[in-house]
C-alpha positions as a LaTeX table, in Angstrom:
\begin{tabular}{lrrr}
\hline
Residue & $x$ (\AA) & $y$ (\AA) & $z$ (\AA) \\
\hline
Met1 & $-2.37$ & $-9.71$ & 28.55 \\
Pro2 & 0.53 & $-8.49$ & 26.61 \\
Phe3 & 0.59 & $-7.35$ & 22.79 \\
Tyr4 & 2.02 & $-8.53$ & 19.56 \\
Glu5 & 2.22 & $-8.14$ & 16.30 \\
His6 & 2.13 & $-10.49$ & 14.01 \\
Val7 & 2.66 & $-11.12$ & 10.26 \\
Tyr8 & 2.52 & $-13.91$ & 7.79 \\
Leu9 & 2.99 & $-14.10$ & 4.00 \\
Ala10 & 0.99 & $-16.52$ & 2.30 \\
Arg11 & 1.78 & $-18.24$ & $-1.51$ \\
Gln12 & 1.12 & $-16.01$ & $-4.28$ \\
Asp13 & $-1.27$ & $-18.66$ & $-5.94$ \\
Ala14 & $-3.57$ & $-18.40$ & $-2.99$ \\
Ser15 & $-5.76$ & $-16.57$ & $-3.55$ \\
Ala16 & $-7.44$ & $-13.15$ & $-1.44$ \\
Gln17 & $-10.18$ & $-15.14$ & $-0.15$ \\
Gln18 & $-8.25$ & $-18.41$ & 0.76 \\
Val19 & $-6.06$ & $-15.67$ & 2.49 \\
Glu20 & $-8.82$ & $-13.83$ & 4.37 \\
Glu21 & $-10.13$ & $-17.21$ & 5.70 \\
Leu22 & $-7.12$ & $-18.12$ & 6.84 \\
Thr23 & $-6.69$ & $-15.06$ & 9.14 \\
Ala24 & $-10.57$ & $-16.04$ & 10.53 \\
Gln25 & $-8.89$ & $-18.87$ & 11.40 \\
Leu26 & $-6.16$ & $-17.21$ & 13.35 \\
Lys27 & $-8.89$ & $-14.90$ & 14.98 \\
Gly28 & $-10.62$ & $-17.23$ & 16.28 \\
Val29 & $-7.82$ & $-19.39$ & 17.39 \\
Val30 & $-6.51$ & $-16.68$ & 19.18 \\
Glu31 & $-9.91$ & $-15.80$ & 20.68 \\
Gly32 & $-11.03$ & $-19.05$ & 22.25 \\
Leu33 & $-7.59$ & $-19.07$ & 23.39 \\
Gly34 & $-8.85$ & $-15.65$ & 25.66 \\
Gly35 & $-6.56$ & $-12.91$ & 23.82 \\
Ser36 & $-7.81$ & $-10.78$ & 21.21 \\
Val37 & $-7.63$ & $-9.27$ & 17.59 \\
Lys38 & $-7.28$ & $-5.82$ & 17.67 \\
Lys39 & $-6.73$ & $-5.17$ & 13.81 \\
Thr40 & $-5.59$ & $-6.42$ & 10.81 \\
Glu41 & $-4.67$ & $-4.67$ & 7.66 \\
Tyr42 & $-4.09$ & $-7.15$ & 4.05 \\
Trp43 & $-1.39$ & $-5.30$ & 2.71 \\
Gly44 & $-1.57$ & $-7.42$ & $-0.71$ \\
Val45 & 0.61 & $-8.96$ & $-2.84$ \\
Lys46 & 4.33 & $-7.44$ & $-2.76$ \\
Ser47 & 7.47 & $-8.87$ & $-3.54$ \\
Leu48 & 10.01 & $-10.77$ & $-2.24$ \\
Ser49 & 13.24 & $-10.16$ & $-1.15$ \\
Tyr50 & 13.99 & $-13.68$ & $-2.57$ \\
Arg51 & 12.51 & $-16.56$ & $-3.67$ \\
Leu52 & 10.74 & $-18.85$ & $-0.97$ \\
Arg53 & 9.72 & $-22.06$ & $-1.61$ \\
Lys54 & 9.43 & $-21.27$ & $-5.17$ \\
Asn55 & 7.57 & $-18.22$ & $-4.72$ \\
Arg56 & 8.62 & $-14.82$ & $-5.76$ \\
Lys57 & 5.49 & $-13.18$ & $-4.23$ \\
Ala58 & 3.52 & $-13.48$ & $-1.65$ \\
His59 & 0.56 & $-12.09$ & $-0.18$ \\
Phe60 & 1.42 & $-9.91$ & 3.04 \\
Thr61 & $-1.36$ & $-9.48$ & 6.13 \\
Leu62 & $-0.69$ & $-8.00$ & 9.52 \\
Met63 & $-2.29$ & $-8.71$ & 12.84 \\
Asp64 & $-2.20$ & $-7.05$ & 16.10 \\
Leu65 & $-2.66$ & $-8.89$ & 19.26 \\
Asp66 & $-4.00$ & $-9.19$ & 22.50 \\
Ala67 & $-3.53$ & $-12.51$ & 23.32 \\
Pro68 & $-1.75$ & $-15.19$ & 25.52 \\
Pro69 & 1.55 & $-16.50$ & 24.77 \\
Ala70 & $-0.59$ & $-20.17$ & 24.56 \\
Ala71 & $-2.70$ & $-18.49$ & 21.35 \\
Ile72 & 0.51 & $-17.51$ & 19.99 \\
Asn73 & 2.57 & $-21.05$ & 20.38 \\
Glu74 & $-1.09$ & $-22.30$ & 18.82 \\
Ile75 & $-1.44$ & $-19.95$ & 15.81 \\
Glu76 & 2.26 & $-20.52$ & 14.93 \\
Arg77 & 1.89 & $-24.08$ & 15.10 \\
Leu78 & $-1.10$ & $-23.90$ & 12.56 \\
Glu79 & 1.28 & $-21.69$ & 10.40 \\
Arg80 & 3.82 & $-24.11$ & 10.54 \\
Leu81 & 1.23 & $-27.72$ & 9.55 \\
Asn82 & $-0.27$ & $-25.07$ & 6.66 \\
Glu83 & 1.19 & $-25.18$ & 3.51 \\
Asp84 & $-0.26$ & $-21.79$ & 1.87 \\
Val85 & 1.28 & $-20.05$ & 4.18 \\
Leu86 & 5.27 & $-19.38$ & 3.30 \\
Arg87 & 6.65 & $-17.38$ & 6.36 \\
Tyr88 & 5.22 & $-15.98$ & 9.86 \\
Leu89 & 6.98 & $-13.50$ & 12.06 \\
Thr90 & 5.56 & $-12.28$ & 16.14 \\
Ile91 & 6.94 & $-9.82$ & 17.92 \\
Lys92 & 6.09 & $-8.77$ & 21.26 \\
Val93 & 5.35 & $-5.04$ & 21.43 \\
Glu94 & 4.45 & $-2.24$ & 24.50 \\
Ala95 & 1.90 & $-1.06$ & 23.37 \\
Leu96 & $-0.38$ & $-1.55$ & 19.25 \\
Glu97 & $-0.02$ & 0.70 & 16.70 \\
Glu98 & $-3.16$ & 2.97 & 16.02 \\
Gly99 & $-4.22$ & 3.81 & 13.16 \\
Pro100 & $-2.21$ & 2.32 & 9.84 \\
Ser101 & 0.34 & 1.07 & 9.79 \\
Ala102 & 3.76 & 1.87 & 7.81 \\
Met103 & 3.10 & 0.05 & 5.31 \\
Met104 & $-0.71$ & 0.99 & 4.53 \\
Arg105 & 0.68 & 4.48 & 5.41 \\
Arg106 & 3.16 & 4.18 & 2.19 \\
Ala107 & 0.43 & 2.97 & $-0.45$ \\
Glu108 & $-1.43$ & 6.31 & 1.23 \\
Arg109 & 1.59 & 8.15 & 0.60 \\
Asp110 & 2.30 & 6.77 & $-2.82$ \\
Arg111 & $-1.20$ & 7.64 & $-3.76$ \\
Asp112 & $-1.91$ & 10.58 & $-2.99$ \\
Arg113 & 1.95 & 11.56 & $-4.66$ \\
Asp114 & 0.25 & 9.89 & $-7.88$ \\
Glu115 & $-3.13$ & 11.98 & $-7.74$ \\
Arg116 & $-0.61$ & 15.09 & $-7.24$ \\
Arg117 & 1.32 & 14.84 & $-9.70$ \\
Gly118 & $-1.33$ & 13.70 & $-12.48$ \\
Asp119 & $-0.56$ & 12.33 & $-16.12$ \\
Arg120 & 3.37 & 11.73 & $-16.01$ \\
Phe121 & 3.53 & 12.54 & $-19.51$ \\
Asp122 & 1.92 & 16.15 & $-19.94$ \\
Arg123 & 5.43 & 17.79 & $-20.17$ \\
Gly124 & 5.61 & 18.81 & $-22.63$ \\
Asp125 & 9.63 & 19.78 & $-22.23$ \\
Arg126 & 10.75 & 15.63 & $-22.85$ \\
Phe127 & 9.85 & 13.07 & $-25.62$ \\
Asp128 & 8.97 & 16.22 & $-27.73$ \\
Arg129 & 12.75 & 17.17 & $-28.61$ \\
Gly130 & 12.44 & 17.51 & $-32.35$ \\
Asp131 & 15.65 & 15.97 & $-34.52$ \\
Arg132 & 18.39 & 14.92 & $-32.31$ \\
Gly133 & 21.44 & 15.12 & $-34.80$ \\
Asp134 & 22.79 & 17.81 & $-33.30$ \\
Arg135 & 23.39 & 16.10 & $-29.64$ \\
Phe136 & 27.26 & 14.98 & $-30.94$ \\
Gly137 & 27.90 & 18.45 & $-31.39$ \\
Asp138 & 29.67 & 20.02 & $-34.98$ \\
Arg139 & 31.13 & 16.27 & $-35.72$ \\
Gly140 & 28.72 & 15.35 & $-37.80$ \\
Gly141 & 25.52 & 13.82 & $-37.44$ \\
Gly142 & 26.16 & 10.75 & $-34.93$ \\
Asp143 & 28.84 & 9.51 & $-37.25$ \\
Arg144 & 32.12 & 8.84 & $-35.71$ \\
Phe145 & 34.31 & 11.98 & $-35.47$ \\
Asp146 & 37.85 & 11.95 & $-36.77$ \\
Arg147 & 39.75 & 10.73 & $-34.46$ \\
Gly148 & 43.05 & 12.80 & $-36.74$ \\
Asp149 & 46.86 & 11.42 & $-36.52$ \\
Arg150 & 46.72 & 9.19 & $-33.32$ \\
Gly151 & 50.84 & 8.63 & $-34.39$ \\
Gly152 & 52.41 & 5.42 & $-33.68$ \\
Arg153 & 52.97 & 2.93 & $-37.20$ \\
Asp154 & 51.27 & 4.38 & $-40.82$ \\
Arg155 & 47.88 & 2.28 & $-41.37$ \\
Ser156 & 47.09 & 3.00 & $-45.34$ \\
Pro157 & 47.56 & 0.01 & $-47.09$ \\
Arg158 & 50.18 & $-1.59$ & $-49.08$ \\
Ser159 & 52.13 & $-5.01$ & $-49.21$ \\
Val160 & 54.89 & $-6.68$ & $-47.70$ \\
Gly161 & 57.23 & $-5.46$ & $-50.06$ \\
Glu162 & 56.71 & $-2.10$ & $-49.33$ \\
Glu163 & 56.91 & $-2.00$ & $-45.59$ \\
Thr164 & 59.94 & $-3.85$ & $-45.40$ \\
Gln165 & 61.47 & $-1.04$ & $-47.75$ \\
Thr166 & 60.37 & 1.51 & $-46.00$ \\
Ala167 & 61.72 & 0.04 & $-42.25$ \\
Thr168 & 65.71 & $-1.19$ & $-44.36$ \\
Glu169 & 66.09 & 3.30 & $-45.57$ \\
Glu170 & 65.38 & 4.08 & $-41.90$ \\
\hline
\end{tabular}
Protein backbone atom coordinates (compact mmCIF):
# COMPACT_ATOMS: atom_id res chain seq x y z
CA MET A 1 0.00 0.00 0.00
CA PRO A 2 1.17 3.58 -0.57
CA PHE A 3 2.42 5.80 2.25
CA TYR A 4 0.89 9.19 3.03
CA GLU A 5 1.60 12.09 5.36
CA HIS A 6 -1.63 13.76 6.38
CA VAL A 7 -1.81 17.04 8.31
CA TYR A 8 -5.02 18.72 9.39
CA LEU A 9 -5.76 21.99 11.15
CA ALA A 10 -8.59 22.16 13.67
CA ARG A 11 -10.26 25.31 15.00
CA GLN A 12 -8.61 27.02 17.97
CA ASP A 13 -11.94 26.89 19.83
CA ALA A 14 -11.84 23.09 19.87
CA SER A 15 -10.25 21.59 22.95
CA ALA A 16 -7.22 19.33 22.75
CA GLN A 17 -9.48 16.45 23.81
CA GLN A 18 -11.83 17.12 20.87
CA VAL A 19 -8.85 17.12 18.50
CA GLU A 20 -7.68 13.78 19.95
CA GLU A 21 -11.18 12.34 19.48
CA LEU A 22 -11.20 13.49 15.85
CA THR A 23 -7.79 11.89 15.32
CA ALA A 24 -9.08 8.65 16.86
CA GLN A 25 -12.15 8.77 14.59
CA LEU A 26 -9.98 9.25 11.48
CA LYS A 27 -7.68 6.47 12.64
CA GLY A 28 -10.68 4.14 12.99
CA VAL A 29 -11.81 4.96 9.45
CA VAL A 30 -8.36 4.23 8.01
CA GLU A 31 -8.07 0.93 9.89
CA GLY A 32 -11.64 -0.02 8.92
CA LEU A 33 -10.75 0.36 5.24
CA GLY A 34 -7.65 -1.84 5.48
CA GLY A 35 -4.95 0.72 6.25
CA SER A 36 -2.87 1.53 9.29
CA VAL A 37 -1.75 4.65 11.08
CA LYS A 38 1.99 4.40 11.73
CA LYS A 39 2.37 7.58 13.77
CA THR A 40 0.33 10.53 15.01
CA GLU A 41 1.81 13.76 16.32
CA TYR A 42 -0.07 16.61 17.92
CA TRP A 43 1.94 19.76 17.21
CA GLY A 44 -0.15 22.02 19.41
CA VAL A 45 -1.85 25.35 18.78
CA LYS A 46 0.10 27.52 16.36
CA SER A 47 -0.49 30.90 14.78
CA LEU A 48 -1.66 30.96 11.20
CA SER A 49 -0.12 33.17 8.53
CA TYR A 50 -3.54 34.55 7.70
CA ARG A 51 -7.07 34.16 9.02
CA LEU A 52 -8.99 31.04 8.04
CA ARG A 53 -12.73 31.22 8.70
CA LYS A 54 -12.16 33.93 11.33
CA ASN A 55 -9.48 31.88 13.14
CA ARG A 56 -5.98 33.23 13.77
CA LYS A 57 -4.69 30.03 15.41
CA ALA A 58 -5.28 26.32 14.91
CA HIS A 59 -4.51 22.89 16.36
CA PHE A 60 -2.03 21.08 14.08
CA THR A 61 -1.97 17.26 13.85
CA LEU A 62 0.18 14.97 11.68
CA MET A 63 -0.72 11.39 10.77
CA ASP A 64 1.63 8.99 8.94
CA LEU A 65 -0.56 6.54 7.03
CA ASP A 66 -0.07 3.25 5.22
CA ALA A 67 -3.46 3.07 3.55
CA PRO A 68 -5.27 2.47 0.27
CA PRO A 69 -6.44 5.52 -1.71
CA ALA A 70 -10.07 4.77 -0.76
CA ALA A 71 -9.22 5.36 2.92
CA ILE A 72 -7.59 8.69 2.10
CA ASN A 73 -10.64 9.77 0.09
CA GLU A 74 -12.91 8.85 2.99
CA ILE A 75 -10.98 10.75 5.70
CA GLU A 76 -10.75 13.81 3.42
CA ARG A 77 -14.52 13.60 2.83
CA LEU A 78 -15.13 13.41 6.60
CA GLU A 79 -12.84 16.41 7.19
CA ARG A 80 -14.71 18.46 4.59
CA LEU A 81 -17.94 17.76 6.47
CA ASN A 82 -16.50 18.45 9.93
CA GLU A 83 -16.87 22.11 10.96
CA ASP A 84 -13.87 21.91 13.32
CA VAL A 85 -11.41 21.13 10.50
CA LEU A 86 -10.13 24.30 8.81
CA ARG A 87 -7.68 22.75 6.33
CA TYR A 88 -6.08 19.42 5.52
CA LEU A 89 -3.25 18.27 3.29
CA THR A 90 -2.34 14.74 2.24
CA ILE A 91 0.95 14.02 0.51
CA LYS A 92 1.98 10.69 -0.97
CA VAL A 93 5.56 9.83 0.06
CA GLU A 94 8.00 7.09 -0.90
CA ALA A 95 8.75 6.12 2.71
CA LEU A 96 7.53 7.24 6.09
CA GLU A 97 9.93 9.23 8.23
CA GLU A 98 11.15 7.34 11.28
CA GLY A 99 11.36 9.11 14.61
CA PRO A 100 9.93 12.53 15.33
CA SER A 101 8.97 14.86 12.50
CA ALA A 102 10.82 18.08 11.73
CA MET A 103 8.29 20.08 13.77
CA MET A 104 8.86 17.95 16.86
CA ARG A 105 12.65 18.05 16.44
CA ARG A 106 12.45 21.83 16.21
CA ALA A 107 10.46 22.01 19.45
CA GLU A 108 13.02 19.78 21.18
CA ARG A 109 15.91 21.86 19.80
CA ASP A 110 14.30 25.07 21.05
CA ARG A 111 13.73 23.53 24.49
CA ASP A 112 17.35 22.34 24.67
CA ARG A 113 18.63 25.75 23.60
CA ASP A 114 16.57 27.49 26.28
CA GLU A 115 17.88 25.09 28.93
CA ARG A 116 21.50 25.68 27.89
CA ARG A 117 21.03 29.42 27.77
CA GLY A 118 19.46 29.54 31.21
CA ASP A 119 17.86 32.70 32.50
CA ARG A 120 18.16 35.45 29.92
CA PHE A 121 18.41 38.17 32.56
CA ASP A 122 21.48 36.86 34.37
CA ARG A 123 23.84 38.89 32.21
CA GLY A 124 25.22 41.67 34.37
CA ASP A 125 26.29 43.89 31.49
CA ARG A 126 22.72 44.43 30.31
CA PHE A 127 19.93 46.35 31.99
CA ASP A 128 22.36 47.93 34.46
CA ARG A 129 24.15 50.63 32.55
CA GLY A 130 23.57 53.35 35.07
CA ASP A 131 23.01 56.97 34.09
CA ARG A 132 22.45 57.43 30.37
CA GLY A 133 23.28 61.16 30.38
CA ASP A 134 26.52 60.62 28.45
CA ARG A 135 24.72 59.04 25.52
CA PHE A 136 24.80 62.32 23.58
CA GLY A 137 28.49 63.00 24.11
CA ASP A 138 29.29 66.51 25.29
CA ARG A 139 26.03 67.91 23.98
CA GLY A 140 24.66 67.97 27.45
CA GLY A 141 22.46 65.25 28.92
CA GLY A 142 19.91 64.76 26.19
CA ASP A 143 19.09 68.38 25.38
CA ARG A 144 18.91 69.43 21.75
CA PHE A 145 22.39 70.27 20.61
CA ASP A 146 23.16 73.74 19.24
CA ARG A 147 22.84 73.74 15.48
CA GLY A 148 24.94 76.83 15.12
CA ASP A 149 24.60 79.34 12.30
CA ARG A 150 23.04 77.49 9.39
CA GLY A 151 22.97 80.44 7.05
CA GLY A 152 19.85 81.69 5.38
CA ARG A 153 17.75 84.53 6.68
CA ASP A 154 18.02 85.84 10.18
CA ARG A 155 15.32 84.32 12.38
CA SER A 156 15.51 86.77 15.26
CA PRO A 157 12.16 88.33 16.23
CA ARG A 158 11.66 91.71 14.61
CA SER A 159 8.78 93.83 13.68
CA VAL A 160 7.62 94.00 10.07
CA GLY A 161 8.92 97.52 9.67
CA GLU A 162 12.48 96.55 10.58
CA GLU A 163 12.51 93.79 7.98
CA THR A 164 11.56 96.20 5.24
CA GLN A 165 14.21 98.69 6.34
CA THR A 166 16.98 96.08 6.20
CA ALA A 167 15.79 94.96 2.80
CA THR A 168 15.93 98.52 1.39
CA GLU A 169 19.29 99.32 2.93
CA GLU A 170 20.99 96.40 1.21
